[in-house]
Amino acid sequence: MSRRSGVLEFAVLGLLRESPMHGYELRKRLNTSLGVFRAFSYGSLYPCLKALVQRGWLVEETSGQPEEQQSGRAQAAAPLTGRRAKIVYRLTAEGKEHFEELLSQTGPDTWEDEHFGVRFAFFGQTSRDVRMRVLEGRRSRLEERLAKMRASLARTRERLDDYTLELQRHGMESVEREVRWLSELIESERQGTERSGRQGRQTGQDRPAPGPSDNTDR
Amino acid sequence: MSRRSGVLEFAVLGLLRESPMHGYELRKRLNTSLGVFRAFSYGSLYPCLKALVQRGWLVEETSGQPEEQQSGRAQAAAPLTGRRAKIVYRLTAEGKEHFEELLSQTGPDTWEDEHFGVRFAFFGQTSRDVRMRVLEGRRSRLEERLAKMRASLARTRERLDDYTLELQRHGMESVEREVRWLSELIESERQGTERSGRQGRQTGQDRPAPGPSDNTDR
DNA sequence: AATTTCATGTAATTCGTTACATGATTCC
DNA sequence: GGAATCATGTAACGAATTACATGAAATT
């Protein structure tokens, strides 16, 4: 029943924060704006929307109505026999609050493969502080992975055939490329903030007191 | 129940074709040799192995026995109270036949994201003919995707913020890079038996090309 | 008028994971 | 003799898909 995902939920809240939409449109945005990495189907989306409504983070509005009453599907929104309503979803205050809490998170759930893309897509709404930690978290995750690959490659080089080797080589190159990309982004973020004192690199160390106090203005 | 996957099943058959192994070892190979792309857990692997045994594609052998009888777990393989047997899985003739049939396939199930990596990993056992079609299939799939991305980017460029744009740009670049890689591979296949060494291989280990001569022409 | 695109949803299924449970073997 | 690693499994859950079902609106 409760088809609540991490990624999909996050993306839906994020998109609806920008403006209200109905499901069909939402899905299109999901699969283009954020879409190289993830594609969602209606079978995931609609149940997710319902779950979010139930938790009070969204309200449904039947379009065509003027701005009168819009309590979560309060009135008999178009009889079942009549013309089917187009349901527009709007983020509630609680939903907005919840999304901002999600935005302020750091940790594996922000930099692992499944999550990173969608997090990045909403970096525009994320505080610089958090952006930095997510980028650095992802980079050190990838470097870790790279180290393992190198070790395993050194151990088994002889036993692998050319294609397997080539696959591995290409995989490693892809990861290395993403690391370079992240480094550029991190550097770029750094230049945005601190133009005074030089900065030694402090990878992945968690420092206290982020004070995510201000966020989300862009 | 029947936890039969496409990818996992294929990889298991392919690895066992090279040599018999027990589950634990199989899983390690799965997550290193083929591993940048996919990682499997025991919760997937063991049920899969059982299913493959049931279909007659694998047999279990309790190790420690000399090469006597090895009909699928025929005898009371070590009493439950005694020392637990290490179960070695071996590909049957039917299993081998089935795998070769899988190897000979082309089509979306060979070039889509989920499948391509594992297919490529077993290119050493695949006929050149099929290799070509898989590589070309994947390339045109990616080019299609690229076209969509470009179109969507042209349509929505104005409305997107910098981070979303950067994400999209990086995604496209990744795809373009894979297309170039595929083109090199295709070219290399076309040139035939002479040398597989493609540029950018800095591992020092120059291997005389597969001359992927050996098997499977149908 | 017919076809495509818009629009919403449900049921069953797929492919996998995590957490749990158990025990043997090897290294230090 | 304790820890790490080897080794095998099961139950419950997760996150998504596909196929199905329906119907309205716009385009040709």
CSV table of C-alpha atoms (C1' of nucleotides) in Angstrom, one decimal:
chain,number,residue,atom,x,y,z
A,1,MET,CA,0.0,0.0,0.0
A,2,SER,CA,2.1,2.9,1.2
A,3,ARG,CA,4.4,3.2,-1.7
A,4,ARG,CA,6.6,5.8,-0.1
A,5,SER,CA,10.0,6.0,-1.5
A,6,GLY,CA,12.9,8.0,-0.5
A,7,VAL,CA,13.9,9.4,-3.9
A,8,LEU,CA,10.6,9.8,-5.5
A,9,GLU,CA,9.1,11.4,-2.4
A,10,PHE,CA,11.9,13.9,-2.2
A,11,ALA,CA,11.7,14.8,-5.9
A,12,VAL,CA,7.9,15.2,-5.7
A,13,LEU,CA,8.1,17.5,-2.8
A,14,GLY,CA,10.9,19.5,-4.4
A,15,LEU,CA,9.1,20.0,-7.7
A,16,LEU,CA,5.8,20.9,-6.0
A,17,ARG,CA,7.7,23.4,-3.9
A,18,GLU,CA,8.4,25.3,-7.0
A,19,SER,CA,4.8,25.3,-8.2
A,20,PRO,CA,1.7,23.2,-7.9
A,21,MET,CA,1.1,20.6,-10.5
A,22,HIS,CA,-1.0,17.6,-11.4
A,23,GLY,CA,0.4,14.1,-11.6
A,24,TYR,CA,0.8,13.8,-15.3
A,25,GLU,CA,2.8,17.0,-15.5
A,26,LEU,CA,4.8,16.1,-12.5
A,27,ARG,CA,5.9,12.8,-14.0
A,28,LYS,CA,7.1,14.6,-17.1
A,29,ARG,CA,9.2,17.0,-15.2
A,30,LEU,CA,10.5,14.1,-13.1
A,31,ASN,CA,11.7,12.3,-16.2
A,32,THR,CA,13.2,15.2,-18.0
A,33,SER,CA,14.5,17.7,-15.5
A,34,LEU,CA,15.8,15.0,-13.2
A,35,GLY,CA,15.6,12.4,-15.7
A,36,VAL,CA,18.8,11.0,-17.0
A,37,PHE,CA,19.3,9.2,-13.8
A,38,ARG,CA,15.8,8.0,-12.9
A,39,ALA,CA,12.6,7.5,-14.6
A,40,PHE,CA,9.3,6.9,-12.7
A,41,SER,CA,6.0,5.5,-13.9
A,42,TYR,CA,2.5,6.3,-12.8
A,43,GLY,CA,2.3,3.1,-10.9
A,44,SER,CA,4.9,4.6,-8.5
A,45,LEU,CA,3.8,8.2,-8.7
A,46,TYR,CA,0.1,8.2,-8.0
A,47,PRO,CA,0.4,6.0,-4.9
A,48,CYS,CA,3.2,8.2,-3.7
A,49,LEU,CA,1.1,11.3,-4.1
A,50,LYS,CA,-1.7,9.7,-2.1
A,51,ALA,CA,0.6,8.8,0.7
A,52,LEU,CA,2.0,12.3,0.8
A,53,VAL,CA,-1.5,13.7,1.0
A,54,GLN,CA,-2.3,11.4,3.8
A,55,ARG,CA,0.7,12.6,5.8
A,56,GLY,CA,-0.5,16.1,5.3
A,57,TRP,CA,2.4,17.3,3.2
A,58,LEU,CA,0.3,17.8,0.1
A,59,VAL,CA,-3.3,18.8,-0.6
A,60,GLU,CA,-5.3,18.0,-3.7
A,61,GLU,CA,-7.2,20.7,-5.5
A,62,THR,CA,-9.6,20.0,-8.3
A,63,SER,CA,-8.7,22.5,-11.0
A,64,GLY,CA,-11.3,24.6,-12.7
A,65,GLN,CA,-12.5,25.9,-9.3
A,66,PRO,CA,-11.6,29.4,-8.4
A,67,GLU,CA,-9.5,29.9,-5.3
A,68,GLU,CA,-12.4,29.2,-2.9
A,69,GLN,CA,-12.1,26.2,-0.7
A,70,GLN,CA,-9.3,23.8,-1.1
A,71,SER,CA,-9.2,21.6,1.9
A,72,GLY,CA,-7.8,18.3,0.9
A,73,ARG,CA,-10.6,17.1,-1.4
A,74,ALA,CA,-13.2,18.4,0.9
A,75,GLN,CA,-16.2,18.6,-1.3
A,76,ALA,CA,-17.6,16.0,-3.6
A,77,ALA,CA,-15.1,16.8,-6.3
A,78,ALA,CA,-17.0,16.1,-9.4
A,79,PRO,CA,-19.4,13.1,-9.3
A,80,LEU,CA,-17.8,9.9,-10.6
A,81,THR,CA,-20.1,9.9,-13.6
A,82,GLY,CA,-19.3,13.4,-14.6
A,83,ARG,CA,-16.2,14.9,-16.1
A,84,ARG,CA,-13.1,13.6,-14.4
A,85,ALA,CA,-11.3,16.2,-12.4
A,86,LYS,CA,-7.7,17.2,-13.0
A,87,ILE,CA,-6.1,17.0,-9.6
A,88,VAL,CA,-3.5,19.6,-8.8
A,89,TYR,CA,-1.2,19.0,-5.9
A,90,ARG,CA,0.0,21.7,-3.7
A,91,LEU,CA,2.6,21.6,-1.0
A,92,THR,CA,1.3,22.5,2.5
A,93,ALA,CA,3.2,24.4,5.1
A,94,GLU,CA,4.0,21.1,6.8
A,95,GLY,CA,5.2,19.7,3.6
A,96,LYS,CA,7.4,22.6,3.0
A,97,GLU,CA,8.8,22.3,6.4
A,98,HIS,CA,9.4,18.6,6.0
A,99,PHE,CA,11.2,19.2,2.7
A,100,GLU,CA,13.4,21.8,4.2
A,101,GLU,CA,14.4,19.3,6.9
A,102,LEU,CA,15.2,16.8,4.2
A,103,LEU,CA,17.2,19.4,2.4
A,104,SER,CA,19.3,20.1,5.4
A,105,GLN,CA,20.4,16.5,5.8
A,106,THR,CA,23.8,15.1,5.0
A,107,GLY,CA,25.0,11.5,5.2
A,108,PRO,CA,25.0,8.4,3.0
A,109,ASP,CA,21.4,9.0,2.0
A,110,THR,CA,22.5,12.1,0.2
A,111,TRP,CA,25.6,10.9,-1.6
A,112,GLU,CA,25.0,7.3,-2.5
A,113,ASP,CA,24.2,6.5,-6.1
A,114,GLU,CA,20.5,6.3,-5.8
A,115,HIS,CA,20.2,9.7,-4.0
A,116,PHE,CA,22.9,11.9,-5.2
A,117,GLY,CA,21.4,12.9,-8.5
A,118,VAL,CA,18.1,14.1,-7.1
A,119,ARG,CA,19.9,15.9,-4.3
A,120,PHE,CA,22.0,17.7,-6.7
A,121,ALA,CA,19.0,18.6,-8.8
A,122,PHE,CA,17.7,20.6,-5.8
A,123,PHE,CA,21.0,22.2,-4.9
A,124,GLY,CA,19.5,25.4,-5.9
A,125,GLN,CA,17.3,25.2,-2.8
A,126,THR,CA,20.1,23.8,-0.6
A,127,SER,CA,22.3,25.8,1.7
A,128,ARG,CA,25.9,26.1,0.6
A,129,ASP,CA,27.0,24.4,3.8
A,130,VAL,CA,25.1,21.3,3.0
A,131,ARG,CA,26.0,21.3,-0.7
A,132,MET,CA,29.7,21.2,0.3
A,133,ARG,CA,29.2,18.2,2.6
A,134,VAL,CA,27.2,16.3,0.1
A,135,LEU,CA,29.7,16.9,-2.7
A,136,GLU,CA,32.6,16.0,-0.4
A,137,GLY,CA,30.8,13.0,0.9
A,138,ARG,CA,30.2,11.7,-2.6
A,139,ARG,CA,33.7,12.4,-3.6
A,140,SER,CA,35.2,10.4,-0.8
A,141,ARG,CA,32.7,7.6,-1.4
A,142,LEU,CA,33.9,7.4,-5.0
A,143,GLU,CA,37.5,7.5,-4.0
A,144,GLU,CA,36.9,4.7,-1.6
A,145,ARG,CA,35.3,2.7,-4.4
A,146,LEU,CA,38.2,3.5,-6.7
A,147,ALA,CA,40.7,2.2,-4.1
A,148,LYS,CA,38.8,-1.1,-4.0
A,149,MET,CA,38.7,-1.4,-7.7
A,150,ARG,CA,42.4,-0.8,-8.0
A,151,ALA,CA,43.2,-3.3,-5.3
A,152,SER,CA,41.0,-5.9,-6.9
A,153,LEU,CA,42.4,-5.2,-10.3
A,154,ALA,CA,46.0,-5.6,-9.0
A,155,ARG,CA,45.0,-8.9,-7.4
A,156,THR,CA,43.3,-10.5,-10.4
A,157,ARG,CA,44.7,-8.9,-13.4
A,158,GLU,CA,46.2,-12.0,-14.8
A,159,ARG,CA,43.1,-14.1,-14.6
A,160,LEU,CA,40.8,-11.8,-16.4
A,161,ASP,CA,40.1,-11.8,-20.1
A,162,ASP,CA,40.4,-8.7,-22.2
A,163,TYR,CA,36.8,-7.8,-22.3
A,164,THR,CA,36.4,-8.0,-18.5
A,165,LEU,CA,39.5,-6.0,-18.1
A,166,GLU,CA,38.3,-3.4,-20.6
A,167,LEU,CA,35.0,-3.2,-18.8
A,168,GLN,CA,36.7,-2.6,-15.6
A,169,ARG,CA,39.0,0.0,-17.1
A,170,HIS,CA,36.2,1.9,-18.5
A,171,GLY,CA,34.3,1.7,-15.2
A,172,MET,CA,37.2,3.1,-13.3
A,173,GLU,CA,37.7,5.9,-15.8
A,174,SER,CA,34.1,6.9,-15.4
A,175,VAL,CA,34.4,7.0,-11.6
A,176,GLU,CA,37.6,9.0,-11.9
A,177,ARG,CA,35.9,11.4,-14.2
A,178,GLU,CA,33.1,12.0,-11.8
A,179,VAL,CA,35.7,12.6,-9.1
A,180,ARG,CA,37.3,15.3,-11.1
A,181,TRP,CA,33.9,16.8,-11.8
A,182,LEU,CA,33.1,16.9,-8.1
A,183,SER,CA,36.4,18.4,-7.3
A,184,GLU,CA,35.7,21.2,-9.8
A,185,LEU,CA,32.3,21.8,-8.2
A,186,ILE,CA,33.8,21.8,-4.7
A,187,GLU,CA,36.5,24.3,-5.7
A,188,SER,CA,33.8,26.4,-7.3
A,189,GLU,CA,31.7,26.4,-4.2
A,190,ARG,CA,34.7,27.3,-2.1
A,191,GLN,CA,35.5,30.3,-4.2
A,192,GLY,CA,32.0,31.4,-3.8
A,193,THR,CA,32.3,31.7,0.0
A,194,GLU,CA,35.7,32.2,1.3
A,195,ARG,CA,37.8,34.6,-0.4
A,196,SER,CA,40.0,35.3,2.6
A,197,GLY,CA,42.3,32.7,4.1
A,198,ARG,CA,43.6,29.7,2.1
A,199,GLN,CA,42.0,26.4,2.8
A,200,GLY,CA,43.8,23.2,3.4
A,201,ARG,CA,41.8,20.3,2.2
A,202,GLN,CA,39.6,18.7,4.8
A,203,THR,CA,38.1,15.7,3.3
A,204,GLY,CA,35.1,14.0,4.7
A,205,GLN,CA,35.8,15.0,8.3
A,206,ASP,CA,32.6,15.8,10.1
A,207,ARG,CA,32.9,19.0,11.8
A,208,PRO,CA,30.4,20.1,14.4
A,209,ALA,CA,28.0,22.9,14.4
A,210,PRO,CA,26.9,23.3,10.8
A,211,GLY,CA,24.1,25.5,12.0
A,212,PRO,CA,21.9,24.9,9.0
A,213,SER,CA,20.1,27.9,10.3
A,214,ASP,CA,19.6,29.7,7.1
A,215,ASN,CA,19.0,27.8,4.0
A,216,THR,CA,17.1,27.7,0.8
A,217,ASP,CA,17.4,31.0,-0.6
A,218,ARG,CA,18.7,31.3,-4.0
B,1,MET,CA,9.7,-18.0,-4.2
B,2,SER,CA,11.3,-18.3,-7.6
B,3,ARG,CA,13.8,-15.5,-7.3
B,4,ARG,CA,15.0,-15.8,-10.8
B,5,SER,CA,16.4,-12.7,-12.2
B,6,GLY,CA,17.7,-11.9,-15.6
B,7,VAL,CA,21.0,-10.5,-14.7
B,8,LEU,CA,21.9,-12.5,-11.7
B,9,GLU,CA,21.0,-15.7,-13.4
B,10,PHE,CA,23.0,-14.9,-16.4
B,11,ALA,CA,26.1,-14.0,-14.4
B,12,VAL,CA,25.9,-17.1,-12.3
B,13,LEU,CA,25.7,-19.4,-15.3
B,14,GLY,CA,28.5,-17.5,-16.9
B,15,LEU,CA,30.8,-17.7,-14.0
B,16,LEU,CA,30.1,-21.3,-13.3
B,17,ARG,CA,30.8,-22.1,-16.9
B,18,GLU,CA,34.4,-21.1,-16.4
B,19,SER,CA,34.7,-23.2,-13.3
B,20,PRO,CA,32.6,-24.7,-10.5
B,21,MET,CA,32.3,-22.7,-7.4
B,22,HIS,CA,30.4,-22.5,-4.1
B,23,GLY,CA,28.1,-19.6,-3.3
B,24,TYR,CA,30.3,-17.5,-1.2
B,25,GLU,CA,33.1,-17.5,-3.8
B,26,LEU,CA,30.6,-16.9,-6.5
B,27,ARG,CA,29.3,-13.8,-4.8
B,28,LYS,CA,32.8,-12.4,-4.4
B,29,ARG,CA,33.5,-12.8,-8.1
B,30,LEU,CA,30.1,-11.3,-8.9
B,31,ASN,CA,30.9,-8.2,-7.0
B,32,THR,CA,34.5,-7.7,-8.2
B,33,SER,CA,34.8,-9.0,-11.7
B,34,LEU,CA,31.5,-7.7,-12.8
B,35,GLY,CA,31.1,-5.5,-9.9
B,36,VAL,CA,31.3,-1.8,-10.5
B,37,PHE,CA,27.9,-2.0,-11.9
B,38,ARG,CA,26.0,-4.4,-9.8
B,39,ALA,CA,26.4,-5.9,-6.3
B,40,PHE,CA,24.4,-8.9,-5.2
B,41,SER,CA,23.7,-10.1,-1.7
B,42,TYR,CA,23.3,-13.7,-0.4
B,43,GLY,CA,19.6,-13.1,-0.1
B,44,SER,CA,19.5,-13.0,-3.8
B,45,LEU,CA,22.2,-15.4,-4.7
B,46,TYR,CA,21.3,-18.5,-2.7
B,47,PRO,CA,17.6,-18.6,-3.8
B,48,CYS,CA,18.8,-18.0,-7.3
B,49,LEU,CA,21.2,-21.0,-7.1
B,50,LYS,CA,18.4,-23.2,-5.8
B,51,ALA,CA,16.1,-22.2,-8.6
B,52,LEU,CA,18.8,-23.0,-11.1
B,53,VAL,CA,19.3,-26.4,-9.6
B,54,GLN,CA,15.6,-27.1,-9.8
B,55,ARG,CA,15.6,-26.3,-13.4
B,56,GLY,CA,18.4,-28.7,-14.0
B,57,TRP,CA,21.0,-26.1,-15.1
B,58,LEU,CA,23.2,-26.7,-12.0
B,59,VAL,CA,24.1,-29.5,-9.8
B,60,GLU,CA,25.2,-29.3,-6.2
B,61,GLU,CA,28.2,-31.3,-5.1
B,62,THR,CA,29.3,-31.5,-1.5
B,63,SER,CA,33.0,-30.9,-1.5
B,64,GLY,CA,35.4,-33.3,0.2
B,65,GLN,CA,34.0,-36.2,-1.8
B,66,PRO,CA,36.2,-37.6,-4.5
B,67,GLU,CA,34.8,-37.5,-8.0
B,68,GLU,CA,32.4,-40.3,-7.5
B,69,GLN,CA,28.7,-39.6,-7.7
B,70,GLN,CA,27.4,-36.1,-8.2
B,71,SER,CA,23.8,-36.4,-9.1
B,72,GLY,CA,22.1,-33.3,-7.7
B,73,ARG,CA,22.5,-33.8,-4.0
B,74,ALA,CA,21.8,-37.5,-4.4
B,75,GLN,CA,23.0,-38.9,-1.2
B,76,ALA,CA,22.3,-37.7,2.3
B,77,ALA,CA,24.9,-35.1,2.1
B,78,ALA,CA,26.3,-34.9,5.6
B,79,PRO,CA,23.8,-35.2,8.4
B,80,LEU,CA,22.3,-32.0,9.6
B,81,THR,CA,24.0,-32.3,13.0
B,82,GLY,CA,27.4,-32.9,11.5
B,83,ARG,CA,29.8,-30.6,9.8
B,84,ARG,CA,28.1,-28.4,7.3
B,85,ALA,CA,29.0,-29.2,3.8
B,86,LYS,CA,30.4,-26.7,1.5
B,87,ILE,CA,28.3,-26.9,-1.6
B,88,VAL,CA,30.0,-26.5,-4.9
B,89,TYR,CA,27.8,-25.7,-7.9
B,90,ARG,CA,28.6,-27.1,-11.3
B,91,LEU,CA,27.0,-26.3,-14.6
B,92,THR,CA,25.2,-29.2,-16.3
B,93,ALA,CA,25.1,-29.9,-20.0
B,94,GLU,CA,21.6,-28.4,-20.1
B,95,GLY,CA,22.8,-25.4,-18.2
B,96,LYS,CA,25.6,-24.9,-20.6
B,97,GLU,CA,23.3,-25.2,-23.5
B,98,HIS,CA,20.9,-22.7,-22.0
B,99,PHE,CA,23.7,-20.3,-21.3
B,100,GLU,CA,24.9,-20.5,-24.9
B,101,GLU,CA,21.4,-19.8,-26.0
B,102,LEU,CA,21.3,-16.7,-23.8
B,103,LEU,CA,24.7,-15.7,-25.2
B,104,SER,CA,23.4,-15.8,-28.7
B,105,GLN,CA,20.6,-13.4,-28.1
B,106,THR,CA,20.5,-9.8,-29.2
B,107,GLY,CA,17.8,-7.3,-28.5
B,108,PRO,CA,16.9,-4.8,-25.8
B,109,ASP,CA,17.6,-7.3,-23.1
B,110,THR,CA,21.2,-7.2,-24.1
B,111,TRP,CA,21.8,-3.4,-24.5
B,112,GLU,CA,19.6,-1.8,-21.9
B,113,ASP,CA,21.3,-0.3,-18.8
B,114,GLU,CA,20.6,-3.2,-16.5
B,115,HIS,CA,21.9,-5.9,-18.9
B,116,PHE,CA,24.7,-4.4,-20.9
B,117,GLY,CA,27.4,-4.6,-18.3
B,118,VAL,CA,27.0,-8.2,-17.6
B,119,ARG,CA,26.7,-9.1,-21.3
B,120,PHE,CA,29.9,-7.2,-22.0
B,121,ALA,CA,31.6,-9.1,-19.2
B,122,PHE,CA,31.0,-12.3,-21.0
B,123,PHE,CA,31.9,-11.1,-24.4
B,124,GLY,CA,34.9,-13.4,-24.3
B,125,GLN,CA,32.4,-16.2,-24.7
B,126,THR,CA,30.3,-14.4,-27.2
B,127,SER,CA,30.5,-14.7,-31.0
B,128,ARG,CA,31.7,-11.7,-32.8
B,129,ASP,CA,28.5,-11.4,-34.6
B,130,VAL,CA,26.5,-11.0,-31.5
B,131,ARG,CA,29.1,-8.7,-29.9
B,132,MET,CA,28.7,-6.4,-32.8
B,133,ARG,CA,24.9,-6.3,-32.6
B,134,VAL,CA,24.9,-5.7,-28.9
B,135,LEU,CA,27.5,-2.9,-29.2
B,136,GLU,CA,25.6,-1.3,-32.0
B,137,GLY,CA,22.3,-1.7,-30.3
B,138,ARG,CA,23.6,-0.1,-27.2
B,139,ARG,CA,25.1,2.8,-29.1
B,140,SER,CA,22.0,3.6,-31.0
B,141,ARG,CA,20.0,3.4,-27.8
B,142,LEU,CA,22.3,5.9,-26.2
B,143,GLU,CA,22.1,8.2,-29.3
B,144,GLU,CA,18.4,8.1,-29.1
B,145,ARG,CA,18.6,9.1,-25.5
B,146,LEU,CA,21.0,11.8,-26.3
B,147,ALA,CA,18.7,13.2,-28.9
B,148,LYS,CA,15.9,13.4,-26.4
B,149,MET,CA,18.1,15.1,-23.9
B,150,ARG,CA,19.1,17.7,-26.4
B,151,ALA,CA,15.6,18.4,-27.4
B,152,SER,CA,14.4,18.7,-23.9
B,153,LEU,CA,17.3,20.9,-23.0
B,154,ALA,CA,16.5,23.2,-25.9
B,155,ARG,CA,12.9,23.4,-24.9
B,156,THR,CA,13.5,24.2,-21.2
B,157,ARG,CA,16.9,25.8,-21.0
B,158,GLU,CA,15.5,29.1,-19.7
B,159,ARG,CA,13.5,27.7,-16.9
B,160,LEU,CA,16.2,25.7,-15.2
B,161,ASP,CA,18.5,26.8,-12.5
B,162,ASP,CA,22.3,26.5,-12.7
B,163,TYR,CA,22.6,23.2,-10.8
B,164,THR,CA,19.9,21.4,-12.7
B,165,LEU,CA,21.6,22.6,-15.9
B,166,GLU,CA,25.0,21.5,-14.8
B,167,LEU,CA,23.6,18.1,-13.8
B,168,GLN,CA,22.1,17.7,-17.2
B,169,ARG,CA,25.2,18.8,-18.9
B,170,HIS,CA,27.3,16.3,-17.0
B,171,GLY,CA,24.8,13.6,-17.7
B,172,MET,CA,24.9,14.2,-21.4
B,173,GLU,CA,28.7,14.3,-21.4
B,174,SER,CA,28.7,10.9,-19.7
B,175,VAL,CA,26.5,9.5,-22.4
B,176,GLU,CA,28.5,11.0,-25.1
B,177,ARG,CA,31.6,9.5,-23.6
B,178,GLU,CA,30.1,6.1,-23.6
B,179,VAL,CA,29.1,6.5,-27.2
B,180,ARG,CA,32.6,7.3,-28.1
B,181,TRP,CA,33.8,4.3,-26.2
B,182,LEU,CA,31.4,2.1,-28.0
B,183,SER,CA,32.4,3.4,-31.3
B,184,GLU,CA,36.0,2.6,-30.6
B,185,LEU,CA,35.0,-0.9,-29.6
B,186,ILE,CA,32.9,-1.4,-32.7
B,187,GLU,CA,35.7,-0.1,-34.9
B,188,SER,CA,38.1,-2.5,-33.1
B,189,GLU,CA,35.8,-5.4,-33.6
B,190,ARG,CA,35.4,-4.5,-37.3
B,191,GLN,CA,39.2,-4.5,-37.8
B,192,GLY,CA,39.0,-8.1,-36.8
B,193,THR,CA,41.6,-10.4,-35.3
B,194,GLU,CA,44.5,-8.0,-35.3
B,195,ARG,CA,45.2,-6.2,-32.1
B,196,SER,CA,42.6,-5.1,-29.7
B,197,GLY,CA,44.8,-2.5,-28.0
B,198,ARG,CA,42.9,0.7,-28.0
B,199,GLN,CA,44.4,3.9,-27.0
B,200,GLY,CA,44.4,5.2,-23.5
B,201,ARG,CA,45.2,1.9,-22.0
B,202,GLN,CA,48.0,2.8,-19.6
B,203,THR,CA,48.3,-0.3,-17.7
B,204,GLY,CA,51.5,-1.3,-19.3
B,205,GLN,CA,50.2,-4.9,-19.6
B,206,ASP,CA,49.9,-5.3,-23.3
B,207,ARG,CA,48.0,-8.3,-24.1
B,208,PRO,CA,48.1,-9.7,-27.6
B,209,ALA,CA,44.5,-9.2,-28.3
B,210,PRO,CA,42.0,-11.9,-27.8
B,211,GLY,CA,41.8,-12.8,-31.3
B,212,PRO,CA,38.5,-13.6,-29.7
B,213,SER,CA,38.8,-16.5,-31.9
B,214,ASP,CA,37.7,-19.3,-30.0
B,215,ASN,CA,34.1,-20.3,-29.8
B,216,THR,CA,30.5,-20.1,-30.5
B,217,ASP,CA,29.5,-19.5,-34.0
B,218,ARG,CA,26.0,-20.2,-34.9
C,1,DA,C1',-14.3,10.4,-37.1
C,2,DA,C1',-10.2,8.7,-35.6
C,3,DT,C1',-5.9,9.0,-33.4
C,4,DT,C1',-2.9,10.8,-30.3
C,5,DT,C1',-1.9,12.9,-26.1
C,6,DC,C1',-3.6,14.0,-21.7
C,7,DA,C1',-5.0,12.2,-17.3
C,8,DT,C1',-5.8,9.0,-13.3
C,9,DG,C1',-5.6,5.0,-11.1
C,10,DT,C1',-5.1,-0.4,-9.3
C,11,DA,C1',-3.3,-5.3,-9.0
C,12,DA,C1',0.1,-8.4,-9.6
C,13,DT,C1',4.7,-9.1,-10.3
C,14,DT,C1',9.8,-8.3,-10.3
C,15,DC,C1',14.1,-8.0,-8.5
C,16,DG,C1',16.3,-7.0,-5.1
C,17,DT,C1',17.7,-5.7,0.0
C,18,DT,C1',18.3,-6.0,5.2
C,19,DA,C1',18.0,-8.3,9.3
C,20,DC,C1',18.1,-12.4,11.3
C,21,DA,C1',19.8,-17.1,12.3
C,22,DT,C1',23.4,-20.6,12.4
C,23,DG,C1',27.6,-22.6,12.4
C,24,DA,C1',32.7,-23.8,10.7
C,25,DT,C1',37.5,-22.4,9.9
C,26,DT,C1',41.5,-19.8,10.2
C,27,DC,C1',44.5,-16.4,12.1
C,28,DC,C1',46.7,-14.3,15.9
D,1,DG,C1',40.4,-18.7,23.1
D,2,DG,C1',38.7,-14.8,20.6
D,3,DA,C1',38.1,-12.4,16.3
D,4,DA,C1',37.7,-12.3,11.6
D,5,DT,C1',36.3,-14.4,7.8
D,6,DC,C1',34.2,-18.2,5.5
D,7,DA,C1',29.8,-20.3,4.5
D,8,DT,C1',24.7,-21.1,4.0
D,9,DG,C1',20.4,-19.9,4.4
D,10,DT,C1',15.2,-17.7,5.5
D,11,DA,C1',11.6,-14.0,6.4
D,12,DA,C1',10.1,-9.7,6.0
D,13,DC,C1',10.3,-5.8,3.6
D,14,DG,C1',11.2,-2.2,-0.2
D,15,DA,C1',10.9,0.3,-4.2
D,16,DA,C1',9.8,0.2,-8.3
D,17,DT,C1',7.7,-1.9,-12.7
D,18,DT,C1',4.3,-3.7,-16.1
D,19,DA,C1',-0.1,-4.7,-17.5
D,20,DC,C1',-4.5,-3.5,-17.0
D,21,DA,C1',-8.6,-0.4,-16.8
D,22,DT,C1',-10.8,4.0,-17.8
D,23,DG,C1',-11.9,8.0,-19.8
D,24,DA,C1',-11.5,13.2,-21.5
D,25,DA,C1',-9.3,16.7,-24.7
D,26,DA,C1',-6.9,18.1,-28.6
D,27,DT,C1',-5.3,17.4,-33.2
D,28,DT,C1',-5.5,15.9,-37.8
